[in-house]
Amino acid sequence: MSDDDIILDGMAKELASKNAAEKVVFLLEKIAWLHALSNSQSKQLALLEKSIQNSELFFSMPEVTLISRNKLPRVIIKAGDVVPIGDNFYQSEPYGDGGHIRWTGPERLNNFHIPIDRTKDRTLRLFVVKTIKPEILTSIKIYIDGKLVDYDVEPRGEGVELITSLPTSQRVQDTLISMFIPHLFSPSELDNTSTDNRKLGVAFHQLEVL
């Protein structure tokens, strides 16, 4: 006999021992209990699904193909530069005195392929002007060639710089710098008067390796 059969058999016996009025109360109590149990399990499943979505289980770093190009002592990538929209950036927007920003999204991972000379230690400075929610700033993760690294945060104007070091390396491929943002939000989620449904992370302004 299955677990379901055992439960149903027990309920049938309990129900048979009651009079008509008691049966109604009994059935209502069971229905209410099942409804509460269903809601509880639905909430637990929703939390589990959200936790999985926000984890790093479902993204992988791309392979950096070997490119025959000279490695440089300094590389700067600005939001106003030509960046393919498919590389998880939205269209550039004016910012400051002739500058630009690009919101990251709709995915959580942004990759930069940097032809930097790694025969000596280098410093990465990644300038973020703002985030869609302030708490996103503390959740950003930076990877160098697929390895998670620590970084310092320094205020800069209206935004902040994320600063970390790039140790020497004998790699002939470009250096892969990846920025992972676990949580994305749309303006319409945060303001019910907004019609902007884009999933946004941070407003990227500039990346510099020197």
Tab-separated table of C-alpha atoms in Angstrom:
chain	number	residue	atom	x	y	z
A	1	MET	CA	0.000	0.000	0.000
A	2	SER	CA	1.383	3.406	-0.997
A	3	ASP	CA	1.713	6.374	1.353
A	4	ASP	CA	-1.219	8.063	-0.378
A	5	ASP	CA	-3.381	4.944	0.121
A	6	ILE	CA	-2.456	4.800	3.819
A	7	ILE	CA	-3.376	8.465	4.312
A	8	LEU	CA	-6.671	8.120	2.454
A	9	ASP	CA	-7.554	4.927	4.352
A	10	GLY	CA	-6.885	6.627	7.686
A	11	MET	CA	-9.000	9.642	6.709
A	12	ALA	CA	-11.846	7.389	5.553
A	13	LYS	CA	-11.874	5.514	8.864
A	14	GLU	CA	-11.770	8.758	10.849
A	15	LEU	CA	-14.576	10.219	8.727
A	16	ALA	CA	-16.749	7.080	9.154
A	17	SER	CA	-16.673	7.477	12.931
A	18	LYS	CA	-18.218	10.957	12.866
A	19	ASN	CA	-21.782	12.157	12.544
A	20	ALA	CA	-22.937	14.401	9.682
A	21	ALA	CA	-22.119	17.715	11.386
A	22	GLU	CA	-18.717	16.473	12.520
A	23	LYS	CA	-17.955	15.237	8.995
A	24	VAL	CA	-18.478	18.739	7.576
A	25	VAL	CA	-16.139	20.269	10.148
A	26	PHE	CA	-13.612	17.498	9.608
A	27	LEU	CA	-13.570	17.972	5.823
A	28	LEU	CA	-13.312	21.762	6.100
A	29	GLU	CA	-10.371	21.438	8.488
A	30	LYS	CA	-8.604	19.034	6.141
A	31	ILE	CA	-9.194	21.318	3.136
A	32	ALA	CA	-7.853	24.314	5.069
A	33	TRP	CA	-4.814	22.307	6.165
A	34	LEU	CA	-4.098	21.145	2.601
A	35	HIS	CA	-4.485	24.706	1.309
A	36	ALA	CA	-2.020	26.037	3.898
A	37	LEU	CA	0.413	23.217	3.133
A	38	SER	CA	0.185	23.922	-0.610
A	39	ASN	CA	0.861	27.638	-0.075
A	40	SER	CA	3.819	26.888	2.178
A	41	GLN	CA	5.369	24.507	-0.337
A	42	SER	CA	4.775	26.970	-3.193
A	43	LYS	CA	6.606	29.696	-1.260
A	44	GLN	CA	9.495	27.339	-0.470
A	45	LEU	CA	9.757	26.348	-4.130
A	46	ALA	CA	9.700	30.014	-5.205
A	47	LEU	CA	12.497	30.835	-2.737
A	48	LEU	CA	14.521	27.851	-3.919
A	49	GLU	CA	14.062	28.810	-7.565
A	50	LYS	CA	15.108	32.406	-6.848
A	51	SER	CA	18.149	31.211	-4.899
A	52	ILE	CA	19.211	29.001	-7.804
A	53	GLN	CA	18.691	31.781	-10.336
A	54	ASN	CA	20.805	34.160	-8.243
A	55	SER	CA	23.592	31.652	-7.804
A	56	GLU	CA	26.559	31.194	-10.108
A	57	LEU	CA	25.602	27.631	-11.048
A	58	PHE	CA	24.182	28.578	-14.413
A	59	PHE	CA	26.857	30.709	-16.003
A	60	SER	CA	30.215	29.785	-17.388
A	61	MET	CA	33.128	31.882	-18.497
A	62	PRO	CA	33.662	31.987	-22.260
A	63	GLU	CA	36.827	30.686	-23.810
A	64	VAL	CA	39.232	33.401	-24.934
A	65	THR	CA	40.355	32.573	-28.426
A	66	LEU	CA	43.952	33.104	-29.419
A	67	ILE	CA	44.221	36.407	-31.254
A	68	SER	CA	47.378	37.547	-33.011
A	69	ARG	CA	47.548	41.087	-31.809
A	70	ASN	CA	50.041	43.065	-29.829
A	71	LYS	CA	49.593	43.280	-26.098
A	72	LEU	CA	49.432	46.828	-24.760
A	73	PRO	CA	50.788	48.489	-21.591
A	74	ARG	CA	47.463	50.256	-21.052
A	75	VAL	CA	43.892	49.571	-22.172
A	76	ILE	CA	40.855	51.803	-21.711
A	77	ILE	CA	37.303	50.815	-22.642
A	78	LYS	CA	34.695	53.556	-22.379
A	79	ALA	CA	30.944	53.195	-22.454
A	80	GLY	CA	30.815	55.416	-25.530
A	81	ASP	CA	33.079	53.075	-27.488
A	82	VAL	CA	31.553	50.725	-30.001
A	83	VAL	CA	30.384	47.810	-27.865
A	84	PRO	CA	28.111	45.198	-29.470
A	85	ILE	CA	24.671	45.368	-27.864
A	86	GLY	CA	24.634	41.577	-27.701
A	87	ASP	CA	27.511	41.695	-25.202
A	88	ASN	CA	25.034	42.332	-22.388
A	89	PHE	CA	25.003	46.110	-22.659
A	90	TYR	CA	22.144	48.394	-23.535
A	91	GLN	CA	22.542	51.399	-25.802
A	92	SER	CA	24.892	54.119	-24.582
A	93	GLU	CA	23.405	57.146	-22.824
A	94	PRO	CA	24.944	60.605	-22.394
A	95	TYR	CA	26.625	61.203	-19.064
A	96	GLY	CA	28.583	64.134	-17.702
A	97	ASP	CA	30.641	66.399	-19.909
A	98	GLY	CA	30.619	64.521	-23.191
A	99	GLY	CA	30.835	61.077	-21.574
A	100	HIS	CA	28.538	58.079	-21.753
A	101	ILE	CA	27.220	55.209	-19.653
A	102	ARG	CA	25.829	51.817	-20.628
A	103	TRP	CA	23.526	49.886	-18.361
A	104	THR	CA	24.421	46.221	-18.023
A	105	GLY	CA	21.721	43.679	-18.775
A	106	PRO	CA	19.539	41.802	-19.431
A	107	GLU	CA	21.891	39.002	-18.325
A	108	ARG	CA	24.086	39.005	-15.220
A	109	LEU	CA	27.544	38.467	-16.725
A	110	ASN	CA	29.655	40.999	-18.628
A	111	ASN	CA	32.940	39.986	-20.225
A	112	PHE	CA	35.805	42.159	-21.425
A	113	HIS	CA	38.591	40.687	-23.577
A	114	ILE	CA	41.638	42.830	-22.831
A	115	PRO	CA	44.882	42.712	-24.899
A	116	ILE	CA	47.016	43.815	-21.953
A	117	ASP	CA	50.714	43.067	-21.482
A	118	ARG	CA	50.970	40.892	-18.356
A	119	THR	CA	54.768	40.692	-18.140
A	120	LYS	CA	54.432	42.960	-15.109
A	121	ASP	CA	51.743	43.497	-12.469
A	122	ARG	CA	48.829	45.611	-13.677
A	123	THR	CA	45.919	47.381	-11.989
A	124	LEU	CA	42.290	47.137	-13.050
A	125	ARG	CA	40.019	50.121	-12.382
A	126	LEU	CA	36.370	49.613	-13.259
A	127	PHE	CA	34.242	52.746	-12.939
A	128	VAL	CA	30.542	52.321	-12.166
A	129	VAL	CA	28.451	55.498	-12.076
A	130	LYS	CA	25.357	54.086	-10.383
A	131	THR	CA	23.349	50.932	-9.768
A	132	ILE	CA	19.659	50.208	-10.227
A	133	LYS	CA	19.533	49.485	-6.456
A	134	PRO	CA	22.225	50.564	-3.945
A	135	GLU	CA	22.652	47.090	-2.453
A	136	ILE	CA	23.755	45.714	-5.840
A	137	LEU	CA	27.135	47.364	-5.341
A	138	THR	CA	28.042	45.001	-2.493
A	139	SER	CA	27.087	41.916	-4.508
A	140	ILE	CA	29.238	42.517	-7.611
A	141	LYS	CA	31.845	39.834	-8.264
A	142	ILE	CA	34.902	40.243	-10.466
A	143	TYR	CA	36.746	37.385	-12.160
A	144	ILE	CA	40.139	37.528	-13.856
A	145	ASP	CA	40.578	34.694	-16.358
A	146	GLY	CA	37.772	32.840	-14.600
A	147	LYS	CA	39.197	33.242	-11.094
A	148	LEU	CA	37.258	35.173	-8.453
A	149	VAL	CA	39.273	38.099	-7.075
A	150	ASP	CA	38.882	40.602	-4.252
A	151	TYR	CA	38.655	44.293	-5.004
A	152	ASP	CA	38.628	47.645	-3.257
A	153	VAL	CA	35.858	50.206	-3.682
A	154	GLU	CA	36.811	53.864	-3.925
A	155	PRO	CA	34.355	56.783	-4.350
A	156	ARG	CA	34.826	58.711	-7.566
A	157	GLY	CA	32.528	61.627	-8.315
A	158	GLU	CA	28.959	60.363	-8.433
A	159	GLY	CA	30.063	56.749	-8.690
A	160	VAL	CA	32.700	54.314	-7.479
A	161	GLU	CA	35.730	52.530	-8.838
A	162	LEU	CA	36.254	48.818	-8.305
A	163	ILE	CA	40.007	48.320	-8.086
A	164	THR	CA	42.005	45.101	-8.159
A	165	SER	CA	45.422	43.902	-9.265
A	166	LEU	CA	46.324	41.698	-12.216
A	167	PRO	CA	49.399	39.624	-11.408
A	168	THR	CA	51.942	38.739	-14.053
A	169	SER	CA	50.950	35.996	-16.463
A	170	GLN	CA	52.461	34.070	-19.357
A	171	ARG	CA	49.125	33.731	-21.155
A	172	VAL	CA	49.229	34.519	-24.852
A	173	GLN	CA	45.459	34.940	-24.980
A	174	ASP	CA	43.736	38.159	-24.075
A	175	THR	CA	42.989	38.663	-20.396
A	176	LEU	CA	39.331	37.905	-19.636
A	177	ILE	CA	37.801	40.316	-17.126
A	178	SER	CA	34.301	39.345	-16.045
A	179	MET	CA	31.806	41.240	-13.921
A	180	PHE	CA	28.995	39.164	-12.403
A	181	ILE	CA	25.946	40.920	-10.959
A	182	PRO	CA	23.628	38.450	-9.178
A	183	HIS	CA	20.551	40.656	-8.953
A	184	LEU	CA	18.960	42.643	-11.791
A	185	PHE	CA	15.874	44.810	-11.562
A	186	SER	CA	13.753	46.810	-13.961
A	187	PRO	CA	12.751	50.429	-13.221
A	188	SER	CA	9.103	49.367	-13.451
A	189	GLU	CA	9.662	46.916	-10.561
A	190	LEU	CA	10.929	49.726	-8.356
A	191	ASP	CA	8.557	52.479	-9.500
A	192	ASN	CA	5.002	51.624	-10.532
A	193	THR	CA	4.837	54.814	-12.612
A	194	SER	CA	7.725	53.658	-14.836
A	195	THR	CA	7.164	51.832	-18.125
A	196	ASP	CA	10.816	50.775	-18.415
A	197	ASN	CA	10.896	46.964	-18.222
A	198	ARG	CA	14.602	46.532	-18.987
A	199	LYS	CA	16.509	44.328	-16.556
A	200	LEU	CA	19.344	46.550	-15.325
A	201	GLY	CA	22.426	46.014	-13.189
A	202	VAL	CA	24.952	48.843	-13.074
A	203	ALA	CA	25.696	51.898	-15.194
A	204	PHE	CA	29.152	51.120	-16.615
A	205	HIS	CA	31.287	54.162	-17.486
A	206	GLN	CA	34.858	52.991	-18.013
A	207	LEU	CA	37.288	50.128	-17.575
A	208	GLU	CA	41.015	50.804	-17.411
A	209	VAL	CA	43.965	48.437	-17.049
A	210	LEU	CA	47.351	50.061	-16.560
